[in-house]
Amino acid sequence: MAVSVCKIGSLHAFEGIAKQDNLLEIDNVKMVLDGCSQDDKGNWLKSEVGVNLFTQLFERLPKDIRCSPELIDTCASLIFDRLVSLAPDKHFIAQNFCFTILTVYELEDRFIVKYCGDGYIITRKKEANELEDEFEYISLEDECSEGCPKYYIYNYIPSAIYANGATFKEKVFLKSEYENVGVATDGLRYMLDLGFATVKKLNENLANDKAGRIRVQIARNSESIKDDITICF
């Protein structure tokens, strides 16, 4: 059972905007999704629609397909084909279906992370020495071109930055070295910016499977955590 947390950010709550993150834990898969909040003109989007539909449709895929990391592009293609068929209008598609997808597949000897977009990979090492941190939060922001996440929907609508579309990237973590691997949306950056004491408590809560205490941490720092934050570890 994963540590699963999904909380709305204070800016979304203040603006009356729906939570645009979601998560899914099914079989050997942990997944978080992060909807794009605003377009390049500052208009609020409705990406929560696509995020919530994607998770439900992923659950309904055949188990042998959804559980295979090498088939993540196939899964995404099957789902997005259905989503864009709802209304094949570029404005509707851009407003509803721009979102990050981060997944962790747990196999017998390794964790495989497949991702398309931004966010964080969370790792817990088995034997960290005095010079290493047991937990590491790996930001994927540096892999975004011009600060813009690579959304899978760019295979269906044009993007000046990602003219060739988008595919999933991969990182592998061996179980001989790592106790656990999870993923989080980029709202986690607000929590990490709160300093050593907050991150230390977060690490303790992740290590002890205390999802409720993480929710309390977020609630106590809600004014500082502007964006939605979702963790599946």
PDB file of C-alpha atoms in Angstrom:
ATOM      1  CA  MET A   1       0.000   0.000   0.000  1.00  0.00           C
ATOM      2  CA  ALA A   2       1.514   3.304  -1.112  1.00  0.00           C
ATOM      3  CA  VAL A   3       1.639   6.548   0.834  1.00  0.00           C
ATOM      4  CA  SER A   4      -0.891   8.550  -1.183  1.00  0.00           C
ATOM      5  CA  VAL A   5      -1.590  12.246  -0.658  1.00  0.00           C
ATOM      6  CA  CYS A   6      -3.446  14.672  -2.931  1.00  0.00           C
ATOM      7  CA  LYS A   7      -4.165  18.196  -1.647  1.00  0.00           C
ATOM      8  CA  ILE A   8      -5.313  21.403  -3.305  1.00  0.00           C
ATOM      9  CA  GLY A   9      -2.932  24.367  -3.357  1.00  0.00           C
ATOM     10  CA  SER A  10      -3.793  27.627  -1.611  1.00  0.00           C
ATOM     11  CA  LEU A  11      -3.764  29.653  -4.848  1.00  0.00           C
ATOM     12  CA  HIS A  12      -6.280  27.305  -6.447  1.00  0.00           C
ATOM     13  CA  ALA A  13      -8.466  27.478  -3.349  1.00  0.00           C
ATOM     14  CA  PHE A  14      -8.246  31.296  -3.261  1.00  0.00           C
ATOM     15  CA  GLU A  15      -9.134  31.610  -6.951  1.00  0.00           C
ATOM     16  CA  GLY A  16     -11.953  29.066  -6.685  1.00  0.00           C
ATOM     17  CA  ILE A  17     -10.191  26.733  -9.123  1.00  0.00           C
ATOM     18  CA  ALA A  18     -10.610  22.981  -8.837  1.00  0.00           C
ATOM     19  CA  LYS A  19      -7.755  20.728  -7.743  1.00  0.00           C
ATOM     20  CA  GLN A  20      -5.980  19.756 -10.961  1.00  0.00           C
ATOM     21  CA  ASP A  21      -3.861  16.906  -9.607  1.00  0.00           C
ATOM     22  CA  ASN A  22      -4.847  13.284  -9.274  1.00  0.00           C
ATOM     23  CA  LEU A  23      -3.258   9.964  -8.375  1.00  0.00           C
ATOM     24  CA  LEU A  24      -3.797   6.275  -8.938  1.00  0.00           C
ATOM     25  CA  GLU A  25      -2.438   3.171  -7.266  1.00  0.00           C
ATOM     26  CA  ILE A  26      -3.309  -0.066  -9.036  1.00  0.00           C
ATOM     27  CA  ASP A  27      -1.527  -3.423  -9.263  1.00  0.00           C
ATOM     28  CA  ASN A  28       2.217  -2.646  -9.588  1.00  0.00           C
ATOM     29  CA  VAL A  29       1.659   0.941 -10.746  1.00  0.00           C
ATOM     30  CA  LYS A  30       1.853   4.217  -8.819  1.00  0.00           C
ATOM     31  CA  MET A  31       0.822   7.259 -10.843  1.00  0.00           C
ATOM     32  CA  VAL A  32       0.404  10.996 -10.309  1.00  0.00           C
ATOM     33  CA  LEU A  33      -1.005  13.492 -12.780  1.00  0.00           C
ATOM     34  CA  ASP A  34      -0.677  17.275 -12.762  1.00  0.00           C
ATOM     35  CA  GLY A  35      -2.951  19.407 -14.907  1.00  0.00           C
ATOM     36  CA  CYS A  36      -1.706  22.624 -16.479  1.00  0.00           C
ATOM     37  CA  SER A  37      -3.365  25.509 -14.633  1.00  0.00           C
ATOM     38  CA  GLN A  38      -3.033  28.420 -17.062  1.00  0.00           C
ATOM     39  CA  ASP A  39      -2.326  29.015 -20.732  1.00  0.00           C
ATOM     40  CA  ASP A  40       0.357  31.408 -22.017  1.00  0.00           C
ATOM     41  CA  LYS A  41      -2.116  34.297 -21.712  1.00  0.00           C
ATOM     42  CA  GLY A  42      -2.894  33.611 -18.054  1.00  0.00           C
ATOM     43  CA  ASN A  43      -6.330  32.105 -18.646  1.00  0.00           C
ATOM     44  CA  TRP A  44      -7.324  29.339 -16.240  1.00  0.00           C
ATOM     45  CA  LEU A  45      -7.700  25.924 -17.874  1.00  0.00           C
ATOM     46  CA  LYS A  46      -9.910  22.961 -16.984  1.00  0.00           C
ATOM     47  CA  SER A  47      -7.257  20.270 -17.036  1.00  0.00           C
ATOM     48  CA  GLU A  48      -8.841  18.535 -14.044  1.00  0.00           C
ATOM     49  CA  VAL A  49     -11.310  17.118 -16.588  1.00  0.00           C
ATOM     50  CA  GLY A  50      -8.590  15.303 -18.503  1.00  0.00           C
ATOM     51  CA  VAL A  51      -6.688  14.270 -15.376  1.00  0.00           C
ATOM     52  CA  ASN A  52      -9.724  12.597 -13.835  1.00  0.00           C
ATOM     53  CA  LEU A  53     -10.801  10.918 -17.077  1.00  0.00           C
ATOM     54  CA  PHE A  54      -7.285   9.597 -17.728  1.00  0.00           C
ATOM     55  CA  THR A  55      -7.035   7.843 -14.362  1.00  0.00           C
ATOM     56  CA  GLN A  56     -10.445   6.211 -14.793  1.00  0.00           C
ATOM     57  CA  LEU A  57      -9.688   5.034 -18.326  1.00  0.00           C
ATOM     58  CA  PHE A  58      -6.247   3.743 -17.288  1.00  0.00           C
ATOM     59  CA  GLU A  59      -7.916   1.594 -14.629  1.00  0.00           C
ATOM     60  CA  ARG A  60     -10.136   0.078 -17.308  1.00  0.00           C
ATOM     61  CA  LEU A  61      -7.303  -1.020 -19.586  1.00  0.00           C
ATOM     62  CA  PRO A  62      -6.492  -4.756 -19.654  1.00  0.00           C
ATOM     63  CA  LYS A  63      -4.202  -5.639 -16.752  1.00  0.00           C
ATOM     64  CA  ASP A  64      -1.431  -7.046 -18.939  1.00  0.00           C
ATOM     65  CA  ILE A  65      -1.232  -3.723 -20.801  1.00  0.00           C
ATOM     66  CA  ARG A  66      -1.457  -1.273 -17.890  1.00  0.00           C
ATOM     67  CA  CYS A  67       1.078  -3.210 -15.791  1.00  0.00           C
ATOM     68  CA  SER A  68       3.812  -3.286 -18.461  1.00  0.00           C
ATOM     69  CA  PRO A  69       6.175  -0.283 -18.410  1.00  0.00           C
ATOM     70  CA  GLU A  70       7.198  -0.866 -22.022  1.00  0.00           C
ATOM     71  CA  LEU A  71       3.572  -0.294 -23.043  1.00  0.00           C
ATOM     72  CA  ILE A  72       3.026   3.090 -21.365  1.00  0.00           C
ATOM     73  CA  ASP A  73       3.030   4.895 -24.717  1.00  0.00           C
ATOM     74  CA  THR A  74       0.447   2.422 -25.973  1.00  0.00           C
ATOM     75  CA  CYS A  75      -1.695   3.035 -22.876  1.00  0.00           C
ATOM     76  CA  ALA A  76      -1.461   6.807 -23.292  1.00  0.00           C
ATOM     77  CA  SER A  77      -2.233   6.614 -26.999  1.00  0.00           C
ATOM     78  CA  LEU A  78      -5.323   4.454 -26.427  1.00  0.00           C
ATOM     79  CA  ILE A  79      -6.622   6.841 -23.770  1.00  0.00           C
ATOM     80  CA  PHE A  80      -5.842  10.107 -25.560  1.00  0.00           C
ATOM     81  CA  ASP A  81      -7.423   8.821 -28.767  1.00  0.00           C
ATOM     82  CA  ARG A  82     -10.642   8.435 -26.790  1.00  0.00           C
ATOM     83  CA  LEU A  83     -10.287  11.797 -25.048  1.00  0.00           C
ATOM     84  CA  VAL A  84      -9.738  13.867 -28.187  1.00  0.00           C
ATOM     85  CA  SER A  85     -12.612  12.090 -29.934  1.00  0.00           C
ATOM     86  CA  LEU A  86     -14.995  13.704 -27.410  1.00  0.00           C
ATOM     87  CA  ALA A  87     -14.648  17.031 -29.220  1.00  0.00           C
ATOM     88  CA  PRO A  88     -11.960  17.258 -31.926  1.00  0.00           C
ATOM     89  CA  ASP A  89     -11.539  20.992 -31.455  1.00  0.00           C
ATOM     90  CA  LYS A  90      -8.029  22.305 -30.707  1.00  0.00           C
ATOM     91  CA  HIS A  91      -9.233  24.876 -28.172  1.00  0.00           C
ATOM     92  CA  PHE A  92     -11.262  22.286 -26.256  1.00  0.00           C
ATOM     93  CA  ILE A  93      -8.353  19.828 -26.332  1.00  0.00           C
ATOM     94  CA  ALA A  94      -5.842  22.420 -25.074  1.00  0.00           C
ATOM     95  CA  GLN A  95      -8.197  23.572 -22.331  1.00  0.00           C
ATOM     96  CA  ASN A  96      -8.878  20.100 -20.943  1.00  0.00           C
ATOM     97  CA  PHE A  97      -6.071  17.698 -21.783  1.00  0.00           C
ATOM     98  CA  CYS A  98      -2.736  19.378 -20.961  1.00  0.00           C
ATOM     99  CA  PHE A  99      -1.258  17.443 -18.047  1.00  0.00           C
ATOM    100  CA  THR A 100       1.835  15.681 -16.738  1.00  0.00           C
ATOM    101  CA  ILE A 101       1.884  11.909 -16.262  1.00  0.00           C
ATOM    102  CA  LEU A 102       4.398  10.308 -13.873  1.00  0.00           C
ATOM    103  CA  THR A 103       4.340   6.554 -13.217  1.00  0.00           C
ATOM    104  CA  VAL A 104       6.354   4.059 -11.181  1.00  0.00           C
ATOM    105  CA  TYR A 105       6.234   0.373 -12.092  1.00  0.00           C
ATOM    106  CA  GLU A 106       7.447  -2.012  -9.395  1.00  0.00           C
ATOM    107  CA  LEU A 107       8.989  -5.142 -10.886  1.00  0.00           C
ATOM    108  CA  GLU A 108      10.715  -8.074  -9.206  1.00  0.00           C
ATOM    109  CA  ASP A 109      14.175  -6.539  -9.179  1.00  0.00           C
ATOM    110  CA  ARG A 110      13.681  -2.872 -10.038  1.00  0.00           C
ATOM    111  CA  PHE A 111      11.510   0.209 -10.086  1.00  0.00           C
ATOM    112  CA  ILE A 112      10.937   1.752 -13.505  1.00  0.00           C
ATOM    113  CA  VAL A 113       9.793   5.374 -13.687  1.00  0.00           C
ATOM    114  CA  LYS A 114       8.083   6.504 -16.879  1.00  0.00           C
ATOM    115  CA  TYR A 115       7.297  10.184 -17.196  1.00  0.00           C
ATOM    116  CA  CYS A 116       5.970  12.747 -19.645  1.00  0.00           C
ATOM    117  CA  GLY A 117       6.016  16.221 -18.120  1.00  0.00           C
ATOM    118  CA  ASP A 118       7.484  17.709 -14.950  1.00  0.00           C
ATOM    119  CA  GLY A 119       7.426  16.846 -11.261  1.00  0.00           C
ATOM    120  CA  TYR A 120       9.572  14.808  -8.860  1.00  0.00           C
ATOM    121  CA  ILE A 121      10.881  11.298  -8.449  1.00  0.00           C
ATOM    122  CA  ILE A 122      11.235  10.355  -4.766  1.00  0.00           C
ATOM    123  CA  THR A 123      13.773   7.664  -3.859  1.00  0.00           C
ATOM    124  CA  ARG A 124      14.669   5.976  -0.592  1.00  0.00           C
ATOM    125  CA  LYS A 125      18.057   4.259  -0.542  1.00  0.00           C
ATOM    126  CA  LYS A 126      18.571   0.986   1.283  1.00  0.00           C
ATOM    127  CA  GLU A 127      21.944   1.775   2.812  1.00  0.00           C
ATOM    128  CA  ALA A 128      22.697   5.479   2.849  1.00  0.00           C
ATOM    129  CA  ASN A 129      26.050   6.371   4.365  1.00  0.00           C
ATOM    130  CA  GLU A 130      26.909   9.443   6.426  1.00  0.00           C
ATOM    131  CA  LEU A 131      27.571  11.470   3.282  1.00  0.00           C
ATOM    132  CA  GLU A 132      24.307  10.493   1.588  1.00  0.00           C
ATOM    133  CA  ASP A 133      20.696  11.337   2.282  1.00  0.00           C
ATOM    134  CA  GLU A 134      18.371   8.371   2.686  1.00  0.00           C
ATOM    135  CA  PHE A 135      15.715  10.237   0.691  1.00  0.00           C
ATOM    136  CA  GLU A 136      16.291  12.083  -2.569  1.00  0.00           C
ATOM    137  CA  TYR A 137      13.863  14.326  -4.441  1.00  0.00           C
ATOM    138  CA  ILE A 138      14.803  14.348  -8.120  1.00  0.00           C
ATOM    139  CA  SER A 139      13.321  17.319  -9.974  1.00  0.00           C
ATOM    140  CA  LEU A 140      12.386  16.833 -13.626  1.00  0.00           C
ATOM    141  CA  GLU A 141      12.127  20.574 -14.251  1.00  0.00           C
ATOM    142  CA  ASP A 142      15.518  20.686 -15.990  1.00  0.00           C
ATOM    143  CA  GLU A 143      14.152  18.403 -18.705  1.00  0.00           C
ATOM    144  CA  CYS A 144      11.486  20.924 -19.693  1.00  0.00           C
ATOM    145  CA  SER A 145      12.279  23.124 -22.696  1.00  0.00           C
ATOM    146  CA  GLU A 146      11.993  26.847 -21.964  1.00  0.00           C
ATOM    147  CA  GLY A 147      10.336  25.989 -18.647  1.00  0.00           C
ATOM    148  CA  CYS A 148       7.397  24.297 -20.399  1.00  0.00           C
ATOM    149  CA  PRO A 149       6.519  20.676 -19.514  1.00  0.00           C
ATOM    150  CA  LYS A 150       6.300  18.171 -22.346  1.00  0.00           C
ATOM    151  CA  TYR A 151       2.653  17.077 -22.304  1.00  0.00           C
ATOM    152  CA  TYR A 152       1.541  13.962 -24.173  1.00  0.00           C
ATOM    153  CA  ILE A 153      -1.284  15.951 -25.760  1.00  0.00           C
ATOM    154  CA  TYR A 154       1.334  17.618 -28.002  1.00  0.00           C
ATOM    155  CA  ASN A 155       1.026  14.510 -30.168  1.00  0.00           C
ATOM    156  CA  TYR A 156      -2.467  15.763 -31.050  1.00  0.00           C
ATOM    157  CA  ILE A 157      -2.193  19.561 -31.110  1.00  0.00           C
ATOM    158  CA  PRO A 158       0.724  21.698 -32.325  1.00  0.00           C
ATOM    159  CA  SER A 159       3.367  23.034 -29.954  1.00  0.00           C
ATOM    160  CA  ALA A 160       6.018  25.540 -31.007  1.00  0.00           C
ATOM    161  CA  ILE A 161       8.407  24.095 -28.417  1.00  0.00           C
ATOM    162  CA  TYR A 162       7.650  20.402 -28.873  1.00  0.00           C
ATOM    163  CA  ALA A 163       7.068  20.262 -32.623  1.00  0.00           C
ATOM    164  CA  ASN A 164       7.910  16.544 -32.718  1.00  0.00           C
ATOM    165  CA  GLY A 165       5.321  15.613 -30.102  1.00  0.00           C
ATOM    166  CA  ALA A 166       6.029  13.842 -26.833  1.00  0.00           C
ATOM    167  CA  THR A 167       7.003  10.375 -25.660  1.00  0.00           C
ATOM    168  CA  PHE A 168       7.684   8.966 -22.222  1.00  0.00           C
ATOM    169  CA  LYS A 169      11.186   9.029 -20.779  1.00  0.00           C
ATOM    170  CA  GLU A 170      12.527   6.387 -18.403  1.00  0.00           C
ATOM    171  CA  LYS A 171      14.660   6.089 -15.282  1.00  0.00           C
ATOM    172  CA  VAL A 172      15.497   2.767 -13.608  1.00  0.00           C
ATOM    173  CA  PHE A 173      16.244   2.158  -9.912  1.00  0.00           C
ATOM    174  CA  LEU A 174      17.449  -1.291  -8.819  1.00  0.00           C
ATOM    175  CA  LYS A 175      15.931  -2.851  -5.712  1.00  0.00           C
ATOM    176  CA  SER A 176      19.402  -3.905  -4.617  1.00  0.00           C
ATOM    177  CA  GLU A 177      20.057  -0.190  -4.001  1.00  0.00           C
ATOM    178  CA  TYR A 178      16.614   1.322  -3.343  1.00  0.00           C
ATOM    179  CA  GLU A 179      14.030   0.500  -0.705  1.00  0.00           C
ATOM    180  CA  ASN A 180      11.255   2.375  -2.491  1.00  0.00           C
ATOM    181  CA  VAL A 181      10.603   4.818  -5.325  1.00  0.00           C
ATOM    182  CA  GLY A 182       7.649   7.141  -5.758  1.00  0.00           C
ATOM    183  CA  VAL A 183       6.543  10.188  -7.703  1.00  0.00           C
ATOM    184  CA  ALA A 184       5.112  13.608  -6.884  1.00  0.00           C
ATOM    185  CA  THR A 185       3.723  16.585  -8.744  1.00  0.00           C
ATOM    186  CA  ASP A 186       5.740  19.801  -8.926  1.00  0.00           C
ATOM    187  CA  GLY A 187       3.738  21.384  -6.106  1.00  0.00           C
ATOM    188  CA  LEU A 188       6.124  19.453  -3.851  1.00  0.00           C
ATOM    189  CA  ARG A 189       8.699  22.208  -4.475  1.00  0.00           C
ATOM    190  CA  TYR A 190       6.809  24.505  -2.083  1.00  0.00           C
ATOM    191  CA  MET A 191       7.138  21.929   0.687  1.00  0.00           C
ATOM    192  CA  LEU A 192      10.827  21.330  -0.009  1.00  0.00           C
ATOM    193  CA  ASP A 193      11.435  25.098   0.099  1.00  0.00           C
ATOM    194  CA  LEU A 194      10.143  25.276   3.682  1.00  0.00           C
ATOM    195  CA  GLY A 195      13.493  24.109   5.010  1.00  0.00           C
ATOM    196  CA  PHE A 196      15.342  21.311   6.749  1.00  0.00           C
ATOM    197  CA  ALA A 197      12.893  20.664   9.594  1.00  0.00           C
ATOM    198  CA  THR A 198       9.895  20.314   7.254  1.00  0.00           C
ATOM    199  CA  VAL A 199      11.753  18.016   4.854  1.00  0.00           C
ATOM    200  CA  LYS A 200      13.062  15.899   7.732  1.00  0.00           C
ATOM    201  CA  LYS A 201       9.509  15.429   9.028  1.00  0.00           C
ATOM    202  CA  LEU A 202       8.309  14.630   5.495  1.00  0.00           C
ATOM    203  CA  ASN A 203      11.017  11.967   5.209  1.00  0.00           C
ATOM    204  CA  GLU A 204       9.971  10.462   8.547  1.00  0.00           C
ATOM    205  CA  ASN A 205       6.330  10.368   7.519  1.00  0.00           C
ATOM    206  CA  LEU A 206       7.152   8.744   4.181  1.00  0.00           C
ATOM    207  CA  ALA A 207       9.367   6.174   5.892  1.00  0.00           C
ATOM    208  CA  ASN A 208       6.617   5.299   8.377  1.00  0.00           C
ATOM    209  CA  ASP A 209       3.709   5.293   5.896  1.00  0.00           C
ATOM    210  CA  LYS A 210       2.049   8.263   7.608  1.00  0.00           C
ATOM    211  CA  ALA A 211      -0.036   9.771   4.795  1.00  0.00           C
ATOM    212  CA  GLY A 212      -2.350  11.461   7.295  1.00  0.00           C
ATOM    213  CA  ARG A 213       0.533  13.285   8.962  1.00  0.00           C
ATOM    214  CA  ILE A 214       1.754  14.524   5.587  1.00  0.00           C
ATOM    215  CA  ARG A 215      -1.710  15.950   4.948  1.00  0.00           C
ATOM    216  CA  VAL A 216      -1.477  17.716   8.322  1.00  0.00           C
ATOM    217  CA  GLN A 217       1.960  19.087   7.354  1.00  0.00           C
ATOM    218  CA  ILE A 218       0.512  20.491   4.154  1.00  0.00           C
ATOM    219  CA  ALA A 219      -2.508  21.949   5.947  1.00  0.00           C
ATOM    220  CA  ARG A 220      -0.312  23.684   8.530  1.00  0.00           C
ATOM    221  CA  ASN A 221       1.744  25.277   5.745  1.00  0.00           C
ATOM    222  CA  SER A 222      -1.152  25.878   3.359  1.00  0.00           C
ATOM    223  CA  GLU A 223      -0.422  29.576   2.828  1.00  0.00           C
ATOM    224  CA  SER A 224       3.085  28.746   1.619  1.00  0.00           C
ATOM    225  CA  ILE A 225       2.042  25.802  -0.568  1.00  0.00           C
ATOM    226  CA  LYS A 226       0.475  27.643  -3.499  1.00  0.00           C
ATOM    227  CA  ASP A 227       0.121  24.761  -5.948  1.00  0.00           C
ATOM    228  CA  ASP A 228      -1.661  21.420  -5.702  1.00  0.00           C
ATOM    229  CA  ILE A 229       0.602  18.751  -4.230  1.00  0.00           C
ATOM    230  CA  THR A 230       0.288  15.021  -4.858  1.00  0.00           C
ATOM    231  CA  ILE A 231       2.547  12.247  -3.658  1.00  0.00           C
ATOM    232  CA  CYS A 232       2.392   8.505  -4.359  1.00  0.00           C
ATOM    233  CA  PHE A 233       5.264   6.690  -2.651  1.00  0.00           C
TER     234      PHE A 233
END
